[in-house]
Short mmCIF file of C-alpha atoms in Angstrom, two decimals:
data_model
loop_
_atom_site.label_atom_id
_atom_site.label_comp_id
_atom_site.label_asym_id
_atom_site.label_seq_id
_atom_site.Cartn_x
_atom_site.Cartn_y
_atom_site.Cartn_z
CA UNK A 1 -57.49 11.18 54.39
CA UNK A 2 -54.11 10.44 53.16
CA UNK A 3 -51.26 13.04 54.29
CA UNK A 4 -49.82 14.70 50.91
CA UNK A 5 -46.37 14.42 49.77
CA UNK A 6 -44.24 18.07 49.29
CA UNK A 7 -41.31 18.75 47.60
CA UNK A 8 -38.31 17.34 49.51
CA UNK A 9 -40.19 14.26 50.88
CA UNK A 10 -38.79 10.83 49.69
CA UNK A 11 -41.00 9.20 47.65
CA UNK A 12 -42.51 5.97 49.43
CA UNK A 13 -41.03 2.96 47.63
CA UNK A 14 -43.56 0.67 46.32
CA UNK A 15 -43.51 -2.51 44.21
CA UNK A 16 -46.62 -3.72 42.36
CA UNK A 17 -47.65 -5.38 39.58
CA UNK A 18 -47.52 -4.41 36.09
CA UNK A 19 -50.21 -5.58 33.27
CA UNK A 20 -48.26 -8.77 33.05
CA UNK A 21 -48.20 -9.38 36.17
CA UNK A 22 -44.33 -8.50 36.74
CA UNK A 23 -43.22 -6.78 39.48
CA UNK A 24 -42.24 -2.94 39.25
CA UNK A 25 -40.34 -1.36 42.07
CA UNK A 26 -39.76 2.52 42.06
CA UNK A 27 -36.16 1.21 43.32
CA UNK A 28 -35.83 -0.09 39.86
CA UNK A 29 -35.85 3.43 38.49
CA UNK A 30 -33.02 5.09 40.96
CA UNK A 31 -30.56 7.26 38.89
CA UNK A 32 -33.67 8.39 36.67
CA UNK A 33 -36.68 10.59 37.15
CA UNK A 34 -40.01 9.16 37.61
CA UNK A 35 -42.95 10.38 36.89
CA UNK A 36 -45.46 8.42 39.05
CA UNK A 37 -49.22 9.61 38.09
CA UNK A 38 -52.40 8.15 39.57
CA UNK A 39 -55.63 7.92 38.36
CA UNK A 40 -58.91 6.58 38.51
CA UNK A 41 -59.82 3.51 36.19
CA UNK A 42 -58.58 1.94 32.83
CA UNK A 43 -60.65 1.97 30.10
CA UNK A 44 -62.52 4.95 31.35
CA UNK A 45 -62.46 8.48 28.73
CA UNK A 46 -60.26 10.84 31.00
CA UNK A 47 -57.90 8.04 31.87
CA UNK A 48 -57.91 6.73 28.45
CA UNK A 49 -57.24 10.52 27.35
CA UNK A 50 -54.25 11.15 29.80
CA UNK A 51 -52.46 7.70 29.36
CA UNK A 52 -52.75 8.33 25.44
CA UNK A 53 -50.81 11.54 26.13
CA UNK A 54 -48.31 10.12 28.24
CA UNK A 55 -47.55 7.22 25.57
CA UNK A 56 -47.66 10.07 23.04
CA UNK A 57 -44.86 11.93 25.18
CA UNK A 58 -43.25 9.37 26.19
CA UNK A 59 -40.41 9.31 23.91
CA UNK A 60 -39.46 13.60 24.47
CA UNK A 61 -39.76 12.76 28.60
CA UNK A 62 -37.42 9.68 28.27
CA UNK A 63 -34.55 11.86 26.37
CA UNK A 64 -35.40 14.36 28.93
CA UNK A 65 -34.60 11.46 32.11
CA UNK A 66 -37.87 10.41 33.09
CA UNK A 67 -39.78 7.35 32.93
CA UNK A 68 -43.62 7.27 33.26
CA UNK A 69 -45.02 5.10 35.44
CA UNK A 70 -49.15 4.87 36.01
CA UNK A 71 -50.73 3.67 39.24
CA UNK A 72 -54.73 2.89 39.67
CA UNK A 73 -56.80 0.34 41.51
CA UNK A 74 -57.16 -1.77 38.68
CA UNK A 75 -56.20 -5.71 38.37
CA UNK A 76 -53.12 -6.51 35.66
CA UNK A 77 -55.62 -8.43 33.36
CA UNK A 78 -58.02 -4.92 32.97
CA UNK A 79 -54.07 -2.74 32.94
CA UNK A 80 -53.44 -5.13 29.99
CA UNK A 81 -56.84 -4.99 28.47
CA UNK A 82 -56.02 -1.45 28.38
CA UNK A 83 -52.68 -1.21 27.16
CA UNK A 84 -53.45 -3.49 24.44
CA UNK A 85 -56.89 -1.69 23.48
CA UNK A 86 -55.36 1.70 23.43
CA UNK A 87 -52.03 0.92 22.37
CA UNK A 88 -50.04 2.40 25.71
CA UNK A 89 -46.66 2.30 25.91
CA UNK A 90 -46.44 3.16 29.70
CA UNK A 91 -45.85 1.67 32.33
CA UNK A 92 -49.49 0.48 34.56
CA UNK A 93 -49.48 -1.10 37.74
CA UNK A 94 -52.09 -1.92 39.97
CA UNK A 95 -52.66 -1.43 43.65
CA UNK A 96 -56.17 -2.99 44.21
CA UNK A 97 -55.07 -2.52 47.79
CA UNK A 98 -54.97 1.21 47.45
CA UNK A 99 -51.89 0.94 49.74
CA UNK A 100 -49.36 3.10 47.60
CA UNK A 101 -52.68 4.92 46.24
CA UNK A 102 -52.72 6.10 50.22
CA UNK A 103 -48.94 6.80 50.70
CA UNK A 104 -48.78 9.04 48.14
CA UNK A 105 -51.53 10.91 49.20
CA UNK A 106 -53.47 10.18 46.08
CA UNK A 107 -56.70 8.46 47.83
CA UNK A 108 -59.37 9.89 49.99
CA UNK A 109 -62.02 12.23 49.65
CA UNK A 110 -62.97 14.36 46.69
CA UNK A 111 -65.39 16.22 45.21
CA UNK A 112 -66.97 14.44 42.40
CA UNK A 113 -70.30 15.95 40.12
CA UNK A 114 -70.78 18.27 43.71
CA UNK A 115 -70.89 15.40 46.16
CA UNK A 116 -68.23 13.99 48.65
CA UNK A 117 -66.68 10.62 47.56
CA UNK A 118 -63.91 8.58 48.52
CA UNK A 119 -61.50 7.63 45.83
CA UNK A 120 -58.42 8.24 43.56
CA UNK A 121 -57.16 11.60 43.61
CA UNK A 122 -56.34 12.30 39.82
CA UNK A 123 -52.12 12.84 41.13
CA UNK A 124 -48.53 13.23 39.70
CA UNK A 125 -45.62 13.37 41.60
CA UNK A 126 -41.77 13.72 40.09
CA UNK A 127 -39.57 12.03 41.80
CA UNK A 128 -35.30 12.69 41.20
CA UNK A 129 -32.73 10.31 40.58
CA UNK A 130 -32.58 9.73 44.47
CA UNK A 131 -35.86 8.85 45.35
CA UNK A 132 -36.86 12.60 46.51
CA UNK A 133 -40.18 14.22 45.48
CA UNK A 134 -39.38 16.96 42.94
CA UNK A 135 -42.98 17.91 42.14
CA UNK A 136 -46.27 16.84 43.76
CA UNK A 137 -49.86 17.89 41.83
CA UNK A 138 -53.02 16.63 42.92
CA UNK A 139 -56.57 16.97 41.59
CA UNK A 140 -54.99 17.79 38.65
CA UNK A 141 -57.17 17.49 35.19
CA UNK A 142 -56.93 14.39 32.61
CA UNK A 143 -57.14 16.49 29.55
CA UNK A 144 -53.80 18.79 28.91
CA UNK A 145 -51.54 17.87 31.87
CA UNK A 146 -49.02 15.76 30.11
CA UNK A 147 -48.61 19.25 28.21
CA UNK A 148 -48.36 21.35 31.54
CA UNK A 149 -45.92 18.66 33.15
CA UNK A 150 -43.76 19.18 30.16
CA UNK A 151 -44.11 22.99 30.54
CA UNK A 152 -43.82 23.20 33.99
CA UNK A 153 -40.39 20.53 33.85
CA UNK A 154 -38.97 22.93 30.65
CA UNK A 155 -38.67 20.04 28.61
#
């Protein structure tokens, strides 16, 4: 299991691939906020559901500082297969490796329909302007977080 990140940690830099197969580096983003969520599998409902809420939020978090980025296990052809078939405006990458998945304490075991699994912990951290974790939620829920992030930031 995958230790969890806390408030005050810096965030683990990463650089992966986004649905066009361009590299994104959370260095790119320092002097912004970042919010860095992880989930499952594109083109699956809650995924679908929470990505469409981020793209619909994106523009009141970017006056507000941050940037959205989205992390899963998936390939850049199936990110952009999903971007294009849902219209996202986000930022996907993909960690087939589950590397960054791990660091960020977003992969391991979970409870899924009442059995043990390993996989993606359903996460969003905040990261500041210098590369700190601000905020760190895990096992959080696909439907009405992009609402409670927004709540819980005061934007």
């Amino acid at each position: 299991m995958s230790e969890r990140l806390s408030p005050g940690d810096t965030a683990p830099a990463f650089t992966l691939p986004d649905a066009d197969g361009k590299d994104v580096s959370l260095a790119d983003h320092k002097g912004r906020k970042v919010i860095v969520y992880f989930y499952p599998a594109a083109l699956t409902p809650g995924c679908t559901k929470q990505a469409c809420d981020f793209t619909d939020n994106l523009g009141l978090l970017a006056d507000a500082g941050y940037d959205v980025i989205g992390v899963s296990p998936d390939r850049p052809e199936k990110l952009a297969k999903f971007r294009e078939k849902e219209n996202l405006k986000v930022t996907l990458v993909g960690d087939p490796a589950k590397g960054v998945l791990e660091s960020y304490g977003a992969f391991g075991e979970k409870k899924s329909y009442g059995k043990t699994v390993t996989g993606v912990i359903r996460s969003t951290i905040i990261v500041d302007e210098e590369g700190k974790v601000e905020h760190a939620f895990y096992n959080v829920r696909a439907t009405g977080h992009v609402a409670k992030i927004i709540k819980d930031l005061g934007i």
